[in-house]
């Protein structure tokens, strides 16, 4: 079909991944959306390849897997989302229409972002529950340990709804809890930045005295 050539000439797998809410780092690596990937194992450039689950293909294959579409449906969706028009020879218009993000796409982007944040937060809560657990009944409870007890079931519920719920249930989570999840994401980023700063400080060599010792 003509749409295939138009899409492949104008959109890379990386552009599609970023368009659909998947964070790609400077090395072109991303957490694979096709399996439970906690550390980036998918390389995305013109094509994509996951070193974990072996998912592989071009931009149309990527969109087809991500949205459960056949190749034609994926190509048409990509053309629509990226504002690509094409003639009867499959060539993209030299002046493509301005990209318009549909409500469905906005929800998908928000869903992926919320899933990523909640997954990171859940891993932190698991760590805090073990790392800051009191050693004796008399020991004062660390606030992070208390938070892990209070928030983990709630976090797992939201994450499970976003992963396995109906479209309506997912939309309800994003509408009702989206701002809260974004605040959690900002907090996690701040914690990570402080942790990195402390680690960098500890790795610096100790200053020497004036006698060189």
PDB file of C-alpha atoms in Angstrom:
ATOM      1  CA  UNK A   1       0.000   0.000   0.000  1.00  0.00           C
ATOM      2  CA  UNK A   2       1.196   3.550  -0.741  1.00  0.00           C
ATOM      3  CA  UNK A   3       0.988   4.591   2.877  1.00  0.00           C
ATOM      4  CA  UNK A   4       3.784   2.191   3.841  1.00  0.00           C
ATOM      5  CA  UNK A   5       6.384   3.943   1.694  1.00  0.00           C
ATOM      6  CA  UNK A   6       5.285   7.391   2.843  1.00  0.00           C
ATOM      7  CA  UNK A   7       5.587   6.462   6.521  1.00  0.00           C
ATOM      8  CA  UNK A   8       8.923   4.649   6.202  1.00  0.00           C
ATOM      9  CA  UNK A   9      10.433   7.588   4.328  1.00  0.00           C
ATOM     10  CA  UNK A  10       9.390  10.113   6.949  1.00  0.00           C
ATOM     11  CA  UNK A  11       9.272   8.478  10.385  1.00  0.00           C
ATOM     12  CA  UNK A  12      11.890   6.465  12.275  1.00  0.00           C
ATOM     13  CA  UNK A  13      11.231   3.979  15.052  1.00  0.00           C
ATOM     14  CA  UNK A  14      12.838   6.427  17.493  1.00  0.00           C
ATOM     15  CA  UNK A  15      10.527   9.252  16.465  1.00  0.00           C
ATOM     16  CA  UNK A  16       7.520   6.981  16.894  1.00  0.00           C
ATOM     17  CA  UNK A  17       8.705   5.750  20.292  1.00  0.00           C
ATOM     18  CA  UNK A  18       9.151   9.308  21.571  1.00  0.00           C
ATOM     19  CA  UNK A  19       5.842  10.392  20.034  1.00  0.00           C
ATOM     20  CA  UNK A  20       4.055   7.616  21.894  1.00  0.00           C
ATOM     21  CA  UNK A  21       5.513   8.501  25.283  1.00  0.00           C
ATOM     22  CA  UNK A  22       8.563   6.225  25.494  1.00  0.00           C
ATOM     23  CA  UNK A  23      11.660   7.881  26.915  1.00  0.00           C
ATOM     24  CA  UNK A  24      14.775   7.310  24.797  1.00  0.00           C
ATOM     25  CA  UNK A  25      18.159   8.164  26.271  1.00  0.00           C
ATOM     26  CA  UNK A  26      21.070   9.805  24.486  1.00  0.00           C
ATOM     27  CA  UNK A  27      22.436   6.425  23.448  1.00  0.00           C
ATOM     28  CA  UNK A  28      19.188   5.503  21.732  1.00  0.00           C
ATOM     29  CA  UNK A  29      18.190   2.985  24.407  1.00  0.00           C
ATOM     30  CA  UNK A  30      14.730   2.714  25.973  1.00  0.00           C
ATOM     31  CA  UNK A  31      12.792   0.412  28.265  1.00  0.00           C
ATOM     32  CA  UNK A  32      11.060  -2.034  25.967  1.00  0.00           C
ATOM     33  CA  UNK A  33       7.242  -1.668  26.063  1.00  0.00           C
ATOM     34  CA  UNK A  34       6.800  -5.257  24.866  1.00  0.00           C
ATOM     35  CA  UNK A  35       7.983  -6.978  28.055  1.00  0.00           C
ATOM     36  CA  UNK A  36       8.544  -6.140  31.723  1.00  0.00           C
ATOM     37  CA  UNK A  37      11.709  -4.159  31.184  1.00  0.00           C
ATOM     38  CA  UNK A  38      13.181  -2.379  34.207  1.00  0.00           C
ATOM     39  CA  UNK A  39      16.429  -1.361  32.547  1.00  0.00           C
ATOM     40  CA  UNK A  40      16.673  -0.042  28.962  1.00  0.00           C
ATOM     41  CA  UNK A  41      17.216  -3.019  26.668  1.00  0.00           C
ATOM     42  CA  UNK A  42      15.664  -1.769  23.425  1.00  0.00           C
ATOM     43  CA  UNK A  43      17.736   0.103  20.825  1.00  0.00           C
ATOM     44  CA  UNK A  44      15.706   2.503  18.720  1.00  0.00           C
ATOM     45  CA  UNK A  45      16.964   4.351  15.689  1.00  0.00           C
ATOM     46  CA  UNK A  46      15.590   3.981  12.167  1.00  0.00           C
ATOM     47  CA  UNK A  47      14.558   0.470  13.240  1.00  0.00           C
ATOM     48  CA  UNK A  48      14.177  -1.024  16.717  1.00  0.00           C
ATOM     49  CA  UNK A  49      15.584  -4.115  18.383  1.00  0.00           C
ATOM     50  CA  UNK A  50      15.134  -5.373  21.943  1.00  0.00           C
ATOM     51  CA  UNK A  51      18.047  -7.342  23.353  1.00  0.00           C
ATOM     52  CA  UNK A  52      15.745  -8.730  26.044  1.00  0.00           C
ATOM     53  CA  UNK A  53      12.682 -10.125  24.264  1.00  0.00           C
ATOM     54  CA  UNK A  54      14.145  -9.968  20.713  1.00  0.00           C
ATOM     55  CA  UNK A  55      11.326  -7.781  19.367  1.00  0.00           C
ATOM     56  CA  UNK A  56      12.593  -6.293  16.104  1.00  0.00           C
ATOM     57  CA  UNK A  57      11.402  -4.394  13.077  1.00  0.00           C
ATOM     58  CA  UNK A  58      10.792  -1.046  11.443  1.00  0.00           C
ATOM     59  CA  UNK A  59       8.588   1.832  12.530  1.00  0.00           C
ATOM     60  CA  UNK A  60       5.416   0.159  11.244  1.00  0.00           C
ATOM     61  CA  UNK A  61       6.209  -3.052  13.104  1.00  0.00           C
ATOM     62  CA  UNK A  62       6.782  -0.959  16.232  1.00  0.00           C
ATOM     63  CA  UNK A  63       3.403   0.796  16.076  1.00  0.00           C
ATOM     64  CA  UNK A  64       1.644  -2.457  15.183  1.00  0.00           C
ATOM     65  CA  UNK A  65       3.044  -4.183  18.291  1.00  0.00           C
ATOM     66  CA  UNK A  66       2.434  -1.196  20.544  1.00  0.00           C
ATOM     67  CA  UNK A  67      -1.232  -0.783  19.625  1.00  0.00           C
ATOM     68  CA  UNK A  68      -2.139  -4.351  18.619  1.00  0.00           C
ATOM     69  CA  UNK A  69      -2.790  -3.388  14.981  1.00  0.00           C
ATOM     70  CA  UNK A  70      -2.078  -5.082  11.687  1.00  0.00           C
ATOM     71  CA  UNK A  71       0.578  -3.442   9.514  1.00  0.00           C
ATOM     72  CA  UNK A  72      -1.885  -1.450   7.448  1.00  0.00           C
ATOM     73  CA  UNK A  73      -3.637  -0.112  10.516  1.00  0.00           C
ATOM     74  CA  UNK A  74      -0.292   0.823  12.058  1.00  0.00           C
ATOM     75  CA  UNK A  75       0.869   2.607   8.913  1.00  0.00           C
ATOM     76  CA  UNK A  76      -2.371   4.578   8.649  1.00  0.00           C
ATOM     77  CA  UNK A  77      -2.146   5.529  12.341  1.00  0.00           C
ATOM     78  CA  UNK A  78       1.440   6.717  11.953  1.00  0.00           C
ATOM     79  CA  UNK A  79       0.553   8.750   8.873  1.00  0.00           C
ATOM     80  CA  UNK A  80      -2.314  10.370  10.762  1.00  0.00           C
ATOM     81  CA  UNK A  81      -0.381  11.032  13.977  1.00  0.00           C
ATOM     82  CA  UNK A  82       2.638  12.505  12.168  1.00  0.00           C
ATOM     83  CA  UNK A  83       0.585  14.474   9.653  1.00  0.00           C
ATOM     84  CA  UNK A  84       1.985  12.667   6.609  1.00  0.00           C
ATOM     85  CA  UNK A  85       0.047  12.947   3.378  1.00  0.00           C
ATOM     86  CA  UNK A  86       0.926  10.782   0.393  1.00  0.00           C
ATOM     87  CA  UNK A  87       0.074  10.616  -3.289  1.00  0.00           C
ATOM     88  CA  UNK A  88      -0.825   7.609  -5.427  1.00  0.00           C
ATOM     89  CA  UNK A  89       2.872   6.820  -5.843  1.00  0.00           C
ATOM     90  CA  UNK A  90       3.431   6.577  -2.116  1.00  0.00           C
ATOM     91  CA  UNK A  91       5.452   9.801  -1.863  1.00  0.00           C
ATOM     92  CA  UNK A  92       5.052  12.066   1.103  1.00  0.00           C
ATOM     93  CA  UNK A  93       3.831  15.568   0.519  1.00  0.00           C
ATOM     94  CA  UNK A  94       6.680  18.115   0.519  1.00  0.00           C
ATOM     95  CA  UNK A  95       4.589  20.216   2.903  1.00  0.00           C
ATOM     96  CA  UNK A  96       3.012  17.771   5.364  1.00  0.00           C
ATOM     97  CA  UNK A  97       0.067  19.022   7.351  1.00  0.00           C
ATOM     98  CA  UNK A  98       0.776  20.156  10.881  1.00  0.00           C
ATOM     99  CA  UNK A  99       0.965  17.257  13.313  1.00  0.00           C
ATOM    100  CA  UNK A 100      -2.161  16.846  15.388  1.00  0.00           C
ATOM    101  CA  UNK A 101      -2.130  14.685  18.481  1.00  0.00           C
ATOM    102  CA  UNK A 102      -5.410  12.894  18.992  1.00  0.00           C
ATOM    103  CA  UNK A 103      -7.075  12.436  22.357  1.00  0.00           C
ATOM    104  CA  UNK A 104      -6.313   8.717  22.100  1.00  0.00           C
ATOM    105  CA  UNK A 105      -2.623   9.491  21.639  1.00  0.00           C
ATOM    106  CA  UNK A 106      -2.562  11.927  24.564  1.00  0.00           C
ATOM    107  CA  UNK A 107      -4.077   9.260  26.789  1.00  0.00           C
ATOM    108  CA  UNK A 108      -1.565   6.669  25.577  1.00  0.00           C
ATOM    109  CA  UNK A 109       1.343   9.024  26.276  1.00  0.00           C
ATOM    110  CA  UNK A 110      -0.009   9.807  29.749  1.00  0.00           C
ATOM    111  CA  UNK A 111      -0.607   6.100  30.390  1.00  0.00           C
ATOM    112  CA  UNK A 112       2.985   5.149  29.497  1.00  0.00           C
ATOM    113  CA  UNK A 113       4.420   7.998  31.543  1.00  0.00           C
ATOM    114  CA  UNK A 114       2.302   7.137  34.592  1.00  0.00           C
ATOM    115  CA  UNK A 115       3.235   3.454  34.290  1.00  0.00           C
ATOM    116  CA  UNK A 116       6.922   4.310  34.215  1.00  0.00           C
ATOM    117  CA  UNK A 117       6.702   6.606  37.245  1.00  0.00           C
ATOM    118  CA  UNK A 118       4.565   4.216  39.306  1.00  0.00           C
ATOM    119  CA  UNK A 119       6.860   1.306  38.477  1.00  0.00           C
ATOM    120  CA  UNK A 120       9.906   3.302  39.622  1.00  0.00           C
ATOM    121  CA  UNK A 121       8.056   4.398  42.774  1.00  0.00           C
ATOM    122  CA  UNK A 122       6.988   0.831  43.564  1.00  0.00           C
ATOM    123  CA  UNK A 123      10.602  -0.338  43.299  1.00  0.00           C
ATOM    124  CA  UNK A 124      11.619   2.434  45.701  1.00  0.00           C
ATOM    125  CA  UNK A 125       8.901   1.452  48.165  1.00  0.00           C
ATOM    126  CA  UNK A 126      10.089  -2.162  48.071  1.00  0.00           C
ATOM    127  CA  UNK A 127      13.635  -0.983  48.759  1.00  0.00           C
ATOM    128  CA  UNK A 128      12.560   1.302  51.611  1.00  0.00           C
ATOM    129  CA  UNK A 129      10.496  -1.428  53.268  1.00  0.00           C
ATOM    130  CA  UNK A 130      13.616  -3.604  53.517  1.00  0.00           C
ATOM    131  CA  UNK A 131      16.337  -1.001  53.947  1.00  0.00           C
ATOM    132  CA  UNK A 132      14.615   1.083  56.631  1.00  0.00           C
ATOM    133  CA  UNK A 133      12.761  -1.643  58.533  1.00  0.00           C
ATOM    134  CA  UNK A 134      13.294  -1.250  62.307  1.00  0.00           C
ATOM    135  CA  UNK A 135      15.656  -3.745  63.868  1.00  0.00           C
ATOM    136  CA  UNK A 136      13.862  -3.808  67.219  1.00  0.00           C
ATOM    137  CA  UNK A 137      10.249  -3.162  68.307  1.00  0.00           C
ATOM    138  CA  UNK A 138      11.432  -0.135  70.317  1.00  0.00           C
ATOM    139  CA  UNK A 139      13.253   1.544  67.425  1.00  0.00           C
ATOM    140  CA  UNK A 140      11.567   4.630  65.973  1.00  0.00           C
ATOM    141  CA  UNK A 141      10.187   3.981  62.489  1.00  0.00           C
ATOM    142  CA  UNK A 142      11.877   5.763  59.625  1.00  0.00           C
ATOM    143  CA  UNK A 143       9.402   7.930  57.622  1.00  0.00           C
ATOM    144  CA  UNK A 144      10.389   6.143  54.402  1.00  0.00           C
ATOM    145  CA  UNK A 145       9.542   2.782  55.987  1.00  0.00           C
ATOM    146  CA  UNK A 146       6.168   4.169  57.061  1.00  0.00           C
ATOM    147  CA  UNK A 147       5.579   5.474  53.536  1.00  0.00           C
ATOM    148  CA  UNK A 148       6.316   2.047  52.083  1.00  0.00           C
ATOM    149  CA  UNK A 149       3.697   0.478  54.348  1.00  0.00           C
ATOM    150  CA  UNK A 150       1.100   3.115  53.539  1.00  0.00           C
ATOM    151  CA  UNK A 151       1.618   3.519  49.800  1.00  0.00           C
ATOM    152  CA  UNK A 152       2.712   0.209  48.270  1.00  0.00           C
ATOM    153  CA  UNK A 153      -0.703  -1.457  47.969  1.00  0.00           C
ATOM    154  CA  UNK A 154      -2.192   1.753  46.585  1.00  0.00           C
ATOM    155  CA  UNK A 155       0.655   2.137  44.073  1.00  0.00           C
ATOM    156  CA  UNK A 156       0.335  -1.491  42.954  1.00  0.00           C
ATOM    157  CA  UNK A 157      -3.410  -0.997  42.461  1.00  0.00           C
ATOM    158  CA  UNK A 158      -2.905   2.032  40.204  1.00  0.00           C
ATOM    159  CA  UNK A 159      -0.134   0.307  38.264  1.00  0.00           C
ATOM    160  CA  UNK A 160      -2.187  -2.868  37.813  1.00  0.00           C
ATOM    161  CA  UNK A 161      -5.137  -0.824  36.527  1.00  0.00           C
ATOM    162  CA  UNK A 162      -2.939   0.941  33.962  1.00  0.00           C
ATOM    163  CA  UNK A 163      -1.432  -2.352  32.822  1.00  0.00           C
ATOM    164  CA  UNK A 164      -4.512  -4.589  32.712  1.00  0.00           C
ATOM    165  CA  UNK A 165      -7.597  -2.409  33.106  1.00  0.00           C
ATOM    166  CA  UNK A 166     -10.121  -1.409  30.472  1.00  0.00           C
ATOM    167  CA  UNK A 167      -9.667   1.770  28.460  1.00  0.00           C
ATOM    168  CA  UNK A 168     -12.256   3.478  30.662  1.00  0.00           C
ATOM    169  CA  UNK A 169     -10.495   2.399  33.866  1.00  0.00           C
ATOM    170  CA  UNK A 170      -7.127   3.602  32.569  1.00  0.00           C
ATOM    171  CA  UNK A 171      -8.594   6.959  31.558  1.00  0.00           C
ATOM    172  CA  UNK A 172     -10.163   7.326  35.020  1.00  0.00           C
ATOM    173  CA  UNK A 173      -6.805   6.708  36.730  1.00  0.00           C
ATOM    174  CA  UNK A 174      -5.097   9.294  34.533  1.00  0.00           C
ATOM    175  CA  UNK A 175      -7.858  11.847  35.101  1.00  0.00           C
ATOM    176  CA  UNK A 176      -8.151  11.356  38.862  1.00  0.00           C
ATOM    177  CA  UNK A 177      -4.542  10.596  39.812  1.00  0.00           C
ATOM    178  CA  UNK A 178      -2.420  11.972  36.944  1.00  0.00           C
ATOM    179  CA  UNK A 179      -1.282  15.144  38.747  1.00  0.00           C
ATOM    180  CA  UNK A 180      -0.431  13.160  41.861  1.00  0.00           C
ATOM    181  CA  UNK A 181       1.647  10.707  39.806  1.00  0.00           C
ATOM    182  CA  UNK A 182       3.499  13.588  38.111  1.00  0.00           C
ATOM    183  CA  UNK A 183       4.396  14.979  41.563  1.00  0.00           C
ATOM    184  CA  UNK A 184       5.723  11.544  42.522  1.00  0.00           C
ATOM    185  CA  UNK A 185       7.822  11.571  39.348  1.00  0.00           C
ATOM    186  CA  UNK A 186       9.288  14.976  40.234  1.00  0.00           C
ATOM    187  CA  UNK A 187      10.097  13.723  43.722  1.00  0.00           C
ATOM    188  CA  UNK A 188      11.815  10.592  42.372  1.00  0.00           C
ATOM    189  CA  UNK A 189      13.900  12.742  40.003  1.00  0.00           C
ATOM    190  CA  UNK A 190      14.916  14.954  42.935  1.00  0.00           C
ATOM    191  CA  UNK A 191      15.885  11.946  45.064  1.00  0.00           C
ATOM    192  CA  UNK A 192      17.920  10.502  42.184  1.00  0.00           C
ATOM    193  CA  UNK A 193      19.711  13.822  41.636  1.00  0.00           C
ATOM    194  CA  UNK A 194      20.608  14.118  45.342  1.00  0.00           C
ATOM    195  CA  UNK A 195      21.782  10.504  45.423  1.00  0.00           C
ATOM    196  CA  UNK A 196      24.013  11.084  42.387  1.00  0.00           C
ATOM    197  CA  UNK A 197      25.416  14.296  43.890  1.00  0.00           C
ATOM    198  CA  UNK A 198      26.258  12.479  47.131  1.00  0.00           C
ATOM    199  CA  UNK A 199      27.851   9.595  45.243  1.00  0.00           C
ATOM    200  CA  UNK A 200      29.958  12.007  43.172  1.00  0.00           C
ATOM    201  CA  UNK A 201      31.058  13.810  46.324  1.00  0.00           C
ATOM    202  CA  UNK A 202      32.114  10.551  47.997  1.00  0.00           C
ATOM    203  CA  UNK A 203      34.104   9.519  44.912  1.00  0.00           C
ATOM    204  CA  UNK A 204      36.262  12.641  44.915  1.00  0.00           C
ATOM    205  CA  UNK A 205      39.818  12.189  46.249  1.00  0.00           C
ATOM    206  CA  UNK A 206      40.470  13.695  49.653  1.00  0.00           C
ATOM    207  CA  UNK A 207      42.331  17.006  49.509  1.00  0.00           C
ATOM    208  CA  UNK A 208      46.033  16.818  50.284  1.00  0.00           C
ATOM    209  CA  UNK A 209      47.861  19.040  52.709  1.00  0.00           C
ATOM    210  CA  UNK A 210      50.389  21.679  51.769  1.00  0.00           C
ATOM    211  CA  UNK A 211      53.164  19.132  52.274  1.00  0.00           C
ATOM    212  CA  UNK A 212      51.591  16.914  49.597  1.00  0.00           C
ATOM    213  CA  UNK A 213      50.345  14.231  51.998  1.00  0.00           C
TER     214      UNK A 213
END
